[in-house]
CSV table of N, CA and C in Angstrom, one decimal:
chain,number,residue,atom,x,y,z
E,1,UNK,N,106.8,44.5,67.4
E,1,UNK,CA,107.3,45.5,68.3
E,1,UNK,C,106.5,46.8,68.2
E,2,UNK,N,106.0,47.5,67.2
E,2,UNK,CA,105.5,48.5,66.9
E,2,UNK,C,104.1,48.2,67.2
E,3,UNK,N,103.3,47.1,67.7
E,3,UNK,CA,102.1,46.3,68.2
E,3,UNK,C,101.9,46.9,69.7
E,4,UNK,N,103.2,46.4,70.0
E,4,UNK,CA,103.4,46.7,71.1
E,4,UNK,C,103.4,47.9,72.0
E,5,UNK,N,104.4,48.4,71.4
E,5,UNK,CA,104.5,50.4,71.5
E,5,UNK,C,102.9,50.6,71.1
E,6,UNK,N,102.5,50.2,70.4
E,6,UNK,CA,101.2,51.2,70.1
E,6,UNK,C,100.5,50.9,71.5
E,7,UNK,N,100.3,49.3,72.3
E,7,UNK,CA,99.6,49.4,72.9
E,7,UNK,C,100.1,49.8,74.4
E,8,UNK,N,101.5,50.1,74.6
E,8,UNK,CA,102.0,50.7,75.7
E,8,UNK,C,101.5,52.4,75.3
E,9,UNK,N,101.5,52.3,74.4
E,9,UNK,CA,101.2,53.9,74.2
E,9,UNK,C,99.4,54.6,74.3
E,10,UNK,N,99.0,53.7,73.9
E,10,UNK,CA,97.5,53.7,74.3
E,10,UNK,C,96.9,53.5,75.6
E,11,UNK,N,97.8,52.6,76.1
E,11,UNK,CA,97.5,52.5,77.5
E,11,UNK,C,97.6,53.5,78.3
E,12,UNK,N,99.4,54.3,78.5
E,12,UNK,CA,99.5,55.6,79.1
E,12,UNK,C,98.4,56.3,78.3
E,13,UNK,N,97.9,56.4,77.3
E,13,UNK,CA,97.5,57.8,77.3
E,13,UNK,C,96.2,57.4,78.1
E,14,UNK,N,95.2,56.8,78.0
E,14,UNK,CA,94.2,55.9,78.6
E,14,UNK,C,94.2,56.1,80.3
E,15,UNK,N,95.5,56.2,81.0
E,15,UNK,CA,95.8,56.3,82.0
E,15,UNK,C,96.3,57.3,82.4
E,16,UNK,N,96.7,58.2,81.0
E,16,UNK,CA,96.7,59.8,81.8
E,16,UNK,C,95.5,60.4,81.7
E,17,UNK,N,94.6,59.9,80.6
E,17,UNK,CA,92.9,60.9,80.8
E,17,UNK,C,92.4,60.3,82.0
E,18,UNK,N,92.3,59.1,81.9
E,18,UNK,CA,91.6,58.8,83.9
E,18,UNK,C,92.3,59.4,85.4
E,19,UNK,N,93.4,60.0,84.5
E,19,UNK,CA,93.9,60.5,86.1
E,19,UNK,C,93.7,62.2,85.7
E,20,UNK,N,93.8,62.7,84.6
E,20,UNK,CA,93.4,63.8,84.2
E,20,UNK,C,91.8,63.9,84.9
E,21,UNK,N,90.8,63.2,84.5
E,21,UNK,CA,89.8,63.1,84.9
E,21,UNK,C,89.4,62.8,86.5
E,22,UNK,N,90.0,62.4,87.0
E,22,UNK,CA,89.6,61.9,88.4
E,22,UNK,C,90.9,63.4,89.2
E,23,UNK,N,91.4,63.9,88.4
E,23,UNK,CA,92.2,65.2,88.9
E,23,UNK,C,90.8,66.4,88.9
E,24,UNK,N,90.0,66.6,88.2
E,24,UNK,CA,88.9,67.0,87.7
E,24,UNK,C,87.8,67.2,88.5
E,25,UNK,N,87.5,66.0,88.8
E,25,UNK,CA,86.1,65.4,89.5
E,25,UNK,C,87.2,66.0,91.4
E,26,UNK,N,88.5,65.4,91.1
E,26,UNK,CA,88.2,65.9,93.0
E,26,UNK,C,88.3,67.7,92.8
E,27,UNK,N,88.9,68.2,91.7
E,27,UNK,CA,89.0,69.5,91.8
E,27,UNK,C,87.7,70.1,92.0
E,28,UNK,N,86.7,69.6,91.3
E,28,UNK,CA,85.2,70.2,91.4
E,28,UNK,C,84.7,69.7,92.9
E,29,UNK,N,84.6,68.8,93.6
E,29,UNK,CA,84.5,68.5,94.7
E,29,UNK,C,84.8,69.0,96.0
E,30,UNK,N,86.2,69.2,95.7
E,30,UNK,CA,86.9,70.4,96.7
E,30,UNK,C,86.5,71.3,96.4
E,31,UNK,N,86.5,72.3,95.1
E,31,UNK,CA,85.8,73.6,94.9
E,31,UNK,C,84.5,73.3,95.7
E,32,UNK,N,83.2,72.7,95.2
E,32,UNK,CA,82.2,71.9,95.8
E,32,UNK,C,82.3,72.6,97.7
E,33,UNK,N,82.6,71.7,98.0
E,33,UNK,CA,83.2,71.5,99.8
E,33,UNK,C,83.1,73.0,100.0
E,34,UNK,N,84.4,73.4,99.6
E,34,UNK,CA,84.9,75.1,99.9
E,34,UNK,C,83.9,75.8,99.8
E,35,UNK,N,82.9,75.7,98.5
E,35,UNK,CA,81.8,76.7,99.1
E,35,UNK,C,80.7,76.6,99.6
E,36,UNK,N,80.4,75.2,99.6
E,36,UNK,CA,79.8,74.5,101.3
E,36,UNK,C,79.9,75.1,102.5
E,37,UNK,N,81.2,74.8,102.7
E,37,UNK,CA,81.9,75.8,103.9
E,37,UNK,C,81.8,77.3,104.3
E,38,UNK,N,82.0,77.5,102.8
E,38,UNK,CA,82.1,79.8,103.2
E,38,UNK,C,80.2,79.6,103.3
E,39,UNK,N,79.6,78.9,102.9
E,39,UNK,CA,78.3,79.1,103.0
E,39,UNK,C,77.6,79.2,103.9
E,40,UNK,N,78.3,77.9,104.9
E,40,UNK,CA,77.9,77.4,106.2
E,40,UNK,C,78.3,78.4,107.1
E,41,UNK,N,79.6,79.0,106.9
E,41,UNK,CA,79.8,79.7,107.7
E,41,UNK,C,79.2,81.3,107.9
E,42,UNK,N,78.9,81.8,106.5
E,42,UNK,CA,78.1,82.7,106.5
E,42,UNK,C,77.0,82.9,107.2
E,43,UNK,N,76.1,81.2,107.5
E,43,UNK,CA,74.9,81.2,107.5
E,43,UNK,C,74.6,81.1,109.2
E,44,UNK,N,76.4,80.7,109.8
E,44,UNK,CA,76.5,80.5,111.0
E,44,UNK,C,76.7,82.0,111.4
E,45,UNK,N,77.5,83.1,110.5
E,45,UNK,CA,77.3,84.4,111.5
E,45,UNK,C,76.6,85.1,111.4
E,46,UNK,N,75.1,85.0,110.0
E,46,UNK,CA,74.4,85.5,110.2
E,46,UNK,C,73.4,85.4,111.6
E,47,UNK,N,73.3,83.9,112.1
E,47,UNK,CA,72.6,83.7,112.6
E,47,UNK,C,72.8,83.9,114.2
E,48,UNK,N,74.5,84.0,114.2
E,48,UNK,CA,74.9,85.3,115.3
E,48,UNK,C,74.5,86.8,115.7
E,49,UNK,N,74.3,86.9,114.1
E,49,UNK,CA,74.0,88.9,114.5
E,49,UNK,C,72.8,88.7,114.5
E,50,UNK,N,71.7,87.9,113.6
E,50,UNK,CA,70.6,88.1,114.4
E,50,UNK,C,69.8,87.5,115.5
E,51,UNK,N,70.7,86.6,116.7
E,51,UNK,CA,70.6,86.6,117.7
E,51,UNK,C,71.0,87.9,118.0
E,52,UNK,N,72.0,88.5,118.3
E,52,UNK,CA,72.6,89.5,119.2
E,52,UNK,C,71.5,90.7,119.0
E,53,UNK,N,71.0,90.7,117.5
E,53,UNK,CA,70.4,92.1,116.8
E,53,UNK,C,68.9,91.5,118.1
E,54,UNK,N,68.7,90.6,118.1
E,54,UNK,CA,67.0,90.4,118.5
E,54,UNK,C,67.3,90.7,120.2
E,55,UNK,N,68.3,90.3,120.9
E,55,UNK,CA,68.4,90.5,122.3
E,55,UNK,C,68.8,92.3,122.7
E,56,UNK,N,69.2,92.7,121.5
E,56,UNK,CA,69.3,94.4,121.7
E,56,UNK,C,67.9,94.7,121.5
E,57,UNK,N,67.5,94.0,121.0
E,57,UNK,CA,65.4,94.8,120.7
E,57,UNK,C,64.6,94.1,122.0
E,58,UNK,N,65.4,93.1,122.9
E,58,UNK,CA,64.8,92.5,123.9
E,58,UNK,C,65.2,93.6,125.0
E,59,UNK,N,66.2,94.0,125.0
E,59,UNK,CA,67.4,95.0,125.9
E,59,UNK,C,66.3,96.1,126.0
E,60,UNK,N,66.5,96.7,124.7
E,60,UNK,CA,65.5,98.0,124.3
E,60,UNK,C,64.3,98.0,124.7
E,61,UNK,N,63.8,97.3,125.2
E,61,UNK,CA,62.2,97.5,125.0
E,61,UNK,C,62.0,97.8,127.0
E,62,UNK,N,62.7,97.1,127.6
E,62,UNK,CA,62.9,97.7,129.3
E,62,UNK,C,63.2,98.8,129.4
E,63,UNK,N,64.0,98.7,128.6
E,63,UNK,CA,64.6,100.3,128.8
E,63,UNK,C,63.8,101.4,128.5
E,64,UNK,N,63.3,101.5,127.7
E,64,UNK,CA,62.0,102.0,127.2
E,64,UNK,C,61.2,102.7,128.4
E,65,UNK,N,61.2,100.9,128.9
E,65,UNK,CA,59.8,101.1,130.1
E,65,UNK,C,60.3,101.8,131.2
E,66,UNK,N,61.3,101.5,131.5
E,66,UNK,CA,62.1,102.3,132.6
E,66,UNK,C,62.3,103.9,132.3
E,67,UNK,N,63.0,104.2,131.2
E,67,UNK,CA,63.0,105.8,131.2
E,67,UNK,C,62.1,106.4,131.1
E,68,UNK,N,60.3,106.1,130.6
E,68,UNK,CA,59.5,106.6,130.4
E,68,UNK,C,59.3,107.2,131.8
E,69,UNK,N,59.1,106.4,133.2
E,69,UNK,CA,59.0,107.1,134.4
E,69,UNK,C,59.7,107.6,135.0
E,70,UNK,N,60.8,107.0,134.8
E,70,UNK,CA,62.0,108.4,135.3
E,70,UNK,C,62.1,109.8,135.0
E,71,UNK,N,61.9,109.6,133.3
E,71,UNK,CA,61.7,111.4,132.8
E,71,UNK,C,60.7,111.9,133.9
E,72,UNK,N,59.1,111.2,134.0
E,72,UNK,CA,58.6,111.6,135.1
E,72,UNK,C,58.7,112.3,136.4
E,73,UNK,N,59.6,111.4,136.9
E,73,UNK,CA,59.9,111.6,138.0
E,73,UNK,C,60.9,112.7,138.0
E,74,UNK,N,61.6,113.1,137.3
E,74,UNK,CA,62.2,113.9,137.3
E,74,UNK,C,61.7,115.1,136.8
E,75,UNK,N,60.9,115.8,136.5
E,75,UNK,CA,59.8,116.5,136.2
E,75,UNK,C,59.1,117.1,137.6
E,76,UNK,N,59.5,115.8,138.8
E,76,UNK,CA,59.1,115.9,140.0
E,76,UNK,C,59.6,117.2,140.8
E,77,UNK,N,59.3,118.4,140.7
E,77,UNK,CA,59.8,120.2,141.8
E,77,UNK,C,59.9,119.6,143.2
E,78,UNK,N,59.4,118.4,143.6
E,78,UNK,CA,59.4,118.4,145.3
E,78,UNK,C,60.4,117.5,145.2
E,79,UNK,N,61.7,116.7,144.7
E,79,UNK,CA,62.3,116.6,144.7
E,79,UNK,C,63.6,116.8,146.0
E,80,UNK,N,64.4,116.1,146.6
E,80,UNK,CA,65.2,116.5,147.4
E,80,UNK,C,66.2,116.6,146.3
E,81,UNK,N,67.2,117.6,146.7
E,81,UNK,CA,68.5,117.4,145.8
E,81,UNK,C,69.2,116.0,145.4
E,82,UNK,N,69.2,115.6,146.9
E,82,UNK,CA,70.1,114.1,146.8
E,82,UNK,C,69.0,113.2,145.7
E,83,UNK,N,68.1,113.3,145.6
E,83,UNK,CA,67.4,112.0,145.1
E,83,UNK,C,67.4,112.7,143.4
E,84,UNK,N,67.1,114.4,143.3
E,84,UNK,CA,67.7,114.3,142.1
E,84,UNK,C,69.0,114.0,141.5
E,85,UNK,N,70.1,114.0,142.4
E,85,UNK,CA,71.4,114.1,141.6
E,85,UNK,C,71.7,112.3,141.7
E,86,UNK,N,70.5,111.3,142.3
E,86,UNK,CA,70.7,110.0,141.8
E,86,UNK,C,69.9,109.5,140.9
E,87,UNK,N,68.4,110.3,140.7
E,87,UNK,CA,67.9,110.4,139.5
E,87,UNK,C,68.7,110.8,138.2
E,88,UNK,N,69.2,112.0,138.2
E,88,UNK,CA,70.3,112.4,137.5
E,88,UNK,C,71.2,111.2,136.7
E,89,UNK,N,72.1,110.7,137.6
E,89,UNK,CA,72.8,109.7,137.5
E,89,UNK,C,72.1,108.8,136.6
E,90,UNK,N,70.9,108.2,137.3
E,90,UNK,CA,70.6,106.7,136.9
E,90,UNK,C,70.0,107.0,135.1
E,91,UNK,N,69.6,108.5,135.0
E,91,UNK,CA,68.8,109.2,133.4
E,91,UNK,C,69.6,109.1,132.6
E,92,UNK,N,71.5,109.8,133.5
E,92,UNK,CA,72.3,109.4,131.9
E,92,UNK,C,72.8,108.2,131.8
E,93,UNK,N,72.8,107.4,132.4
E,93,UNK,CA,73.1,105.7,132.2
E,93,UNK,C,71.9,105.2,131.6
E,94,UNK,N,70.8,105.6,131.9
E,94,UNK,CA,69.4,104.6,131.0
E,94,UNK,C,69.7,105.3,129.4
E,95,UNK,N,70.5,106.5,129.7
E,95,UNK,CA,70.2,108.0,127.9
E,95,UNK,C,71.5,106.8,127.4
E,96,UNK,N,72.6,106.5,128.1
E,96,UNK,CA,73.7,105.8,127.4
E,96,UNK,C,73.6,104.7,127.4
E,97,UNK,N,72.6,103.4,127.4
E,97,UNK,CA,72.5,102.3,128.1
E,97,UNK,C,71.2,102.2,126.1
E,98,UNK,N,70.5,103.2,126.1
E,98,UNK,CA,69.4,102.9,125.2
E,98,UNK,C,70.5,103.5,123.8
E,99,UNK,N,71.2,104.9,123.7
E,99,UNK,CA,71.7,104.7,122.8
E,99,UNK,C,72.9,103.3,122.2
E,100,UNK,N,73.5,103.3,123.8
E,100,UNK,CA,74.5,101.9,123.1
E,100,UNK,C,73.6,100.8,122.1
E,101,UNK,N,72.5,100.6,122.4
E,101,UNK,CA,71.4,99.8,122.1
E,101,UNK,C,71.4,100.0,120.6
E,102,UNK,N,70.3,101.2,120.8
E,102,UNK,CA,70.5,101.8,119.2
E,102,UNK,C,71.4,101.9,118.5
E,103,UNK,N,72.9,102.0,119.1
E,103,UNK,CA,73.8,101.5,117.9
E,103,UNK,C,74.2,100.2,117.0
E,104,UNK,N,73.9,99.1,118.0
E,104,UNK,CA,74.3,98.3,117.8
E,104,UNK,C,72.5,97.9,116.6
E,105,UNK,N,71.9,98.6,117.3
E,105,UNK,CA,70.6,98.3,115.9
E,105,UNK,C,70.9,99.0,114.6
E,106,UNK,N,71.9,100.2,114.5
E,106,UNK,CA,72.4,100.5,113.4
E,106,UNK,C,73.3,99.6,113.0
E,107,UNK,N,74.7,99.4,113.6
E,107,UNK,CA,75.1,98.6,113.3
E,107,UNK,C,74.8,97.7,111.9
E,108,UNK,N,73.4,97.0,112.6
E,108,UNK,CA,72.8,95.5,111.8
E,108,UNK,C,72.7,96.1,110.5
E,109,UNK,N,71.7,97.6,110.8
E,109,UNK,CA,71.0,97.9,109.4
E,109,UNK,C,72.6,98.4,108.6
E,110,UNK,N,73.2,99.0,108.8
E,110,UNK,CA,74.8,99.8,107.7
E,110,UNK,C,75.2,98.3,107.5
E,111,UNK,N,75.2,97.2,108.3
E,111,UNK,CA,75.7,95.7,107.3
E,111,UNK,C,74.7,95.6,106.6
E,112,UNK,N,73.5,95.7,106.7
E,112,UNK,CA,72.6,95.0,105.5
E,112,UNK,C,72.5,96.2,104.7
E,113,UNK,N,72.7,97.3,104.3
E,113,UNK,CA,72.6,98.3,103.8
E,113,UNK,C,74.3,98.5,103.2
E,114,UNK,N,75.5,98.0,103.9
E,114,UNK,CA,76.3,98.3,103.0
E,114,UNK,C,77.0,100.0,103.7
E,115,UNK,N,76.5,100.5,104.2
E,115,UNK,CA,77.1,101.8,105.3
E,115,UNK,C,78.1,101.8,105.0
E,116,UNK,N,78.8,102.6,105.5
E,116,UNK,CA,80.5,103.2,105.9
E,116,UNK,C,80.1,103.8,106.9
E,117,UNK,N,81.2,103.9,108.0
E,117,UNK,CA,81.3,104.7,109.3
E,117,UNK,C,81.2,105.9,108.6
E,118,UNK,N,80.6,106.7,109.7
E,118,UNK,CA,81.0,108.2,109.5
E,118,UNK,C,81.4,109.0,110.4
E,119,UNK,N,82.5,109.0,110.1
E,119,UNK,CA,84.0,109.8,111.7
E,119,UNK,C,83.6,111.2,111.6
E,120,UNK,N,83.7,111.5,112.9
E,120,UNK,CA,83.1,112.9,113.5
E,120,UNK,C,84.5,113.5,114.5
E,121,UNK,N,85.2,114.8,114.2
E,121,UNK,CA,85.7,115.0,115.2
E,121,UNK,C,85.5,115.2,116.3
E,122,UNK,N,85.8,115.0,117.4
E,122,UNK,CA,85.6,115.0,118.9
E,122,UNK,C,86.3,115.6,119.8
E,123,UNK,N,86.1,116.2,120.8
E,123,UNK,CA,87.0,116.7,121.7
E,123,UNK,C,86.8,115.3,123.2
E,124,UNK,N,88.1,114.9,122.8
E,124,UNK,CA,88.5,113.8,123.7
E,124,UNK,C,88.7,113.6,125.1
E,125,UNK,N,89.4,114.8,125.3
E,125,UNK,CA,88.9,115.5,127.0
E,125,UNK,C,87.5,115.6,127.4
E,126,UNK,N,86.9,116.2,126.8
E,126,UNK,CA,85.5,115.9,127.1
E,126,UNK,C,84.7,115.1,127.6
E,127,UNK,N,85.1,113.8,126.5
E,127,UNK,CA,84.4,112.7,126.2
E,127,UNK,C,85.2,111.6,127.7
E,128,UNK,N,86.2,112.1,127.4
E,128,UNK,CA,86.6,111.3,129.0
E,128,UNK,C,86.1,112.1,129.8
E,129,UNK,N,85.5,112.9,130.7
E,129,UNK,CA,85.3,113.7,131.7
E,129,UNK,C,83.7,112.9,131.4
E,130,UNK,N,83.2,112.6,130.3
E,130,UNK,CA,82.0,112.4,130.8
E,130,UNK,C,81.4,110.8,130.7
E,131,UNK,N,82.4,109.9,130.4
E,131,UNK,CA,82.7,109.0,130.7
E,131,UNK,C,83.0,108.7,132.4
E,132,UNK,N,84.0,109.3,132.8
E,132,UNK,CA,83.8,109.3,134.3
E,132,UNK,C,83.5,109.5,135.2
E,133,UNK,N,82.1,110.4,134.4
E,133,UNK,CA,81.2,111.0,135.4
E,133,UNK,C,79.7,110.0,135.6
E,134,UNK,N,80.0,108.9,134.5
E,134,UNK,CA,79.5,107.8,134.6
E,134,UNK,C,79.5,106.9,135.8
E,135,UNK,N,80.6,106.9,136.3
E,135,UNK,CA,81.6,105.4,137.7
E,135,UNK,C,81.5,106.4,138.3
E,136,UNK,N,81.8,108.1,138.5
E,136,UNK,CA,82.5,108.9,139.5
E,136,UNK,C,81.0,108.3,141.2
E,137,UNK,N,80.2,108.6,140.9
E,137,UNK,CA,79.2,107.7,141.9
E,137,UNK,C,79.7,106.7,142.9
E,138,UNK,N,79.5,105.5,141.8
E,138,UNK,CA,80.5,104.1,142.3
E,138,UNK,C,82.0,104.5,142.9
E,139,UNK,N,82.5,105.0,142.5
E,139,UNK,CA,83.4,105.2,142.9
E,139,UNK,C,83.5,105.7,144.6
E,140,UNK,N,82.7,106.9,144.6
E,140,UNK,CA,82.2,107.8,145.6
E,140,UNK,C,82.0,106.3,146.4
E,141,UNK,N,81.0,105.5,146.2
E,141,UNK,CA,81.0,104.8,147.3
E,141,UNK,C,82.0,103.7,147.9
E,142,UNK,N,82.7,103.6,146.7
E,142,UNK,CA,83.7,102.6,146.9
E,142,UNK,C,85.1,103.0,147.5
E,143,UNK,N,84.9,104.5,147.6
E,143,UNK,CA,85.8,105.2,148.9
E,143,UNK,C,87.2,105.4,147.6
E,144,UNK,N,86.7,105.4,146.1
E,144,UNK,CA,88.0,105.2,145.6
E,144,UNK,C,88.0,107.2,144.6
E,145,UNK,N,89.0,107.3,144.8
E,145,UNK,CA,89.6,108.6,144.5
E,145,UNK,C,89.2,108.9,142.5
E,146,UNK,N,88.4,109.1,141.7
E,146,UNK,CA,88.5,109.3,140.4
E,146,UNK,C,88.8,111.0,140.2
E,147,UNK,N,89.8,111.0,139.5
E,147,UNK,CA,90.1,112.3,139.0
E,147,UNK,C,90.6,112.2,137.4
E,148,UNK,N,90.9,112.9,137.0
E,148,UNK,CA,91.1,113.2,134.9
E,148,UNK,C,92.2,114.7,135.7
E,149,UNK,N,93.6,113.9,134.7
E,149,UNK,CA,94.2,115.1,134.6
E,149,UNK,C,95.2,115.2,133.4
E,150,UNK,N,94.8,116.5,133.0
E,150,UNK,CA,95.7,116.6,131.3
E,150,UNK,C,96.3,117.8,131.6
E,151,UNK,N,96.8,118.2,130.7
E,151,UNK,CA,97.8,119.5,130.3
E,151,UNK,C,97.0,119.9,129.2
E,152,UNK,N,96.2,119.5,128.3
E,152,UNK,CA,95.1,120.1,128.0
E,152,UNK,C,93.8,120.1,128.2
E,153,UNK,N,93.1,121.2,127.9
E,153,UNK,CA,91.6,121.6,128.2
E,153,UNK,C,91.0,121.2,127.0
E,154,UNK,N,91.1,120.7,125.8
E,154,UNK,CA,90.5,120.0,124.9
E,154,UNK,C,91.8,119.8,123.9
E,155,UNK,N,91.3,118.4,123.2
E,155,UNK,CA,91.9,117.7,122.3
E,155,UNK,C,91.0,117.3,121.3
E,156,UNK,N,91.1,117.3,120.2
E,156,UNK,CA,90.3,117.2,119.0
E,156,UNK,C,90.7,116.0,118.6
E,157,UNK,N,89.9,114.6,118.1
E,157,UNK,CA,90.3,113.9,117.1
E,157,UNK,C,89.2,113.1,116.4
């Protein structure tokens, strides 16, 4: 009897290290996998931002070409009014069109550098007035009415 117990008892134990062990082996495997995965995935959004980072340096570089003769042209004294105030127009959309650019090329570098934002107060009335002096044009021709109306003359935030 005691032959016996020994060898039921050898057995379970025999049978709890192989399951201890194969508890083990998938635990490392899964761990394994999981950082397969954050890896792959990393390696999938890097290679998001630097698509996106490369088509802002594709973006930038027309732009480039484009405002170089506009400043020109705008330089131009024989000018009609009308063609400067759509030169006008088209200068601060290429000035806001290259910095959006540039941001997004900082952007890349403050991730690979590690950055923090750096918040600036603002006067928000402003910043809307000159946001829709952006469309106010389009608009003009689109026969559609843009106006900004507050109860304040500047807001800070």
């Amino acid at each position: 009897m005691r032959l016996y117990s020994l060898i039921i008892f050898l057995f379970l134990l025999a049978a709890g290290i192989v399951a201890y062990i194969m508890f083990r082996r998938e635990k490392r495997l899964n761990d394994k996998l999981a950082m397969q995965e954050q890896k792959q995935s990393e390696e999938i959004y890097k290679a998001k931002i630097d698509f996106f980072i490369n088509i802002a340096h594709e973006v930038r570089t027309p732009l480039t070409l484009i405002k170089t003769p506009l400043d020109q042209l705008m330089k131009d004294d024989k000018l009609s009014p009308n063609a400067r105030k759509y030169l006008t127009i088209i200068n601060k959309n290429a000035n806001r069109l290259l910095n959006l650019v540039n941001q997004l090329l900082d952007f890349r570098k403050a991730e690979a550098e590690g950055n923090r934002l750096n918040f600036v107060e603002t006067d928000i009335i402003a910043l809307i007035h000159e946001v829709c002096d952006y469309f106010r044009e389009a608009a003009e021709q689109k026969a559609i009415r843009l106006s900004i109306e507050s109860n304040e003359d500047a807001f800070y935030a």
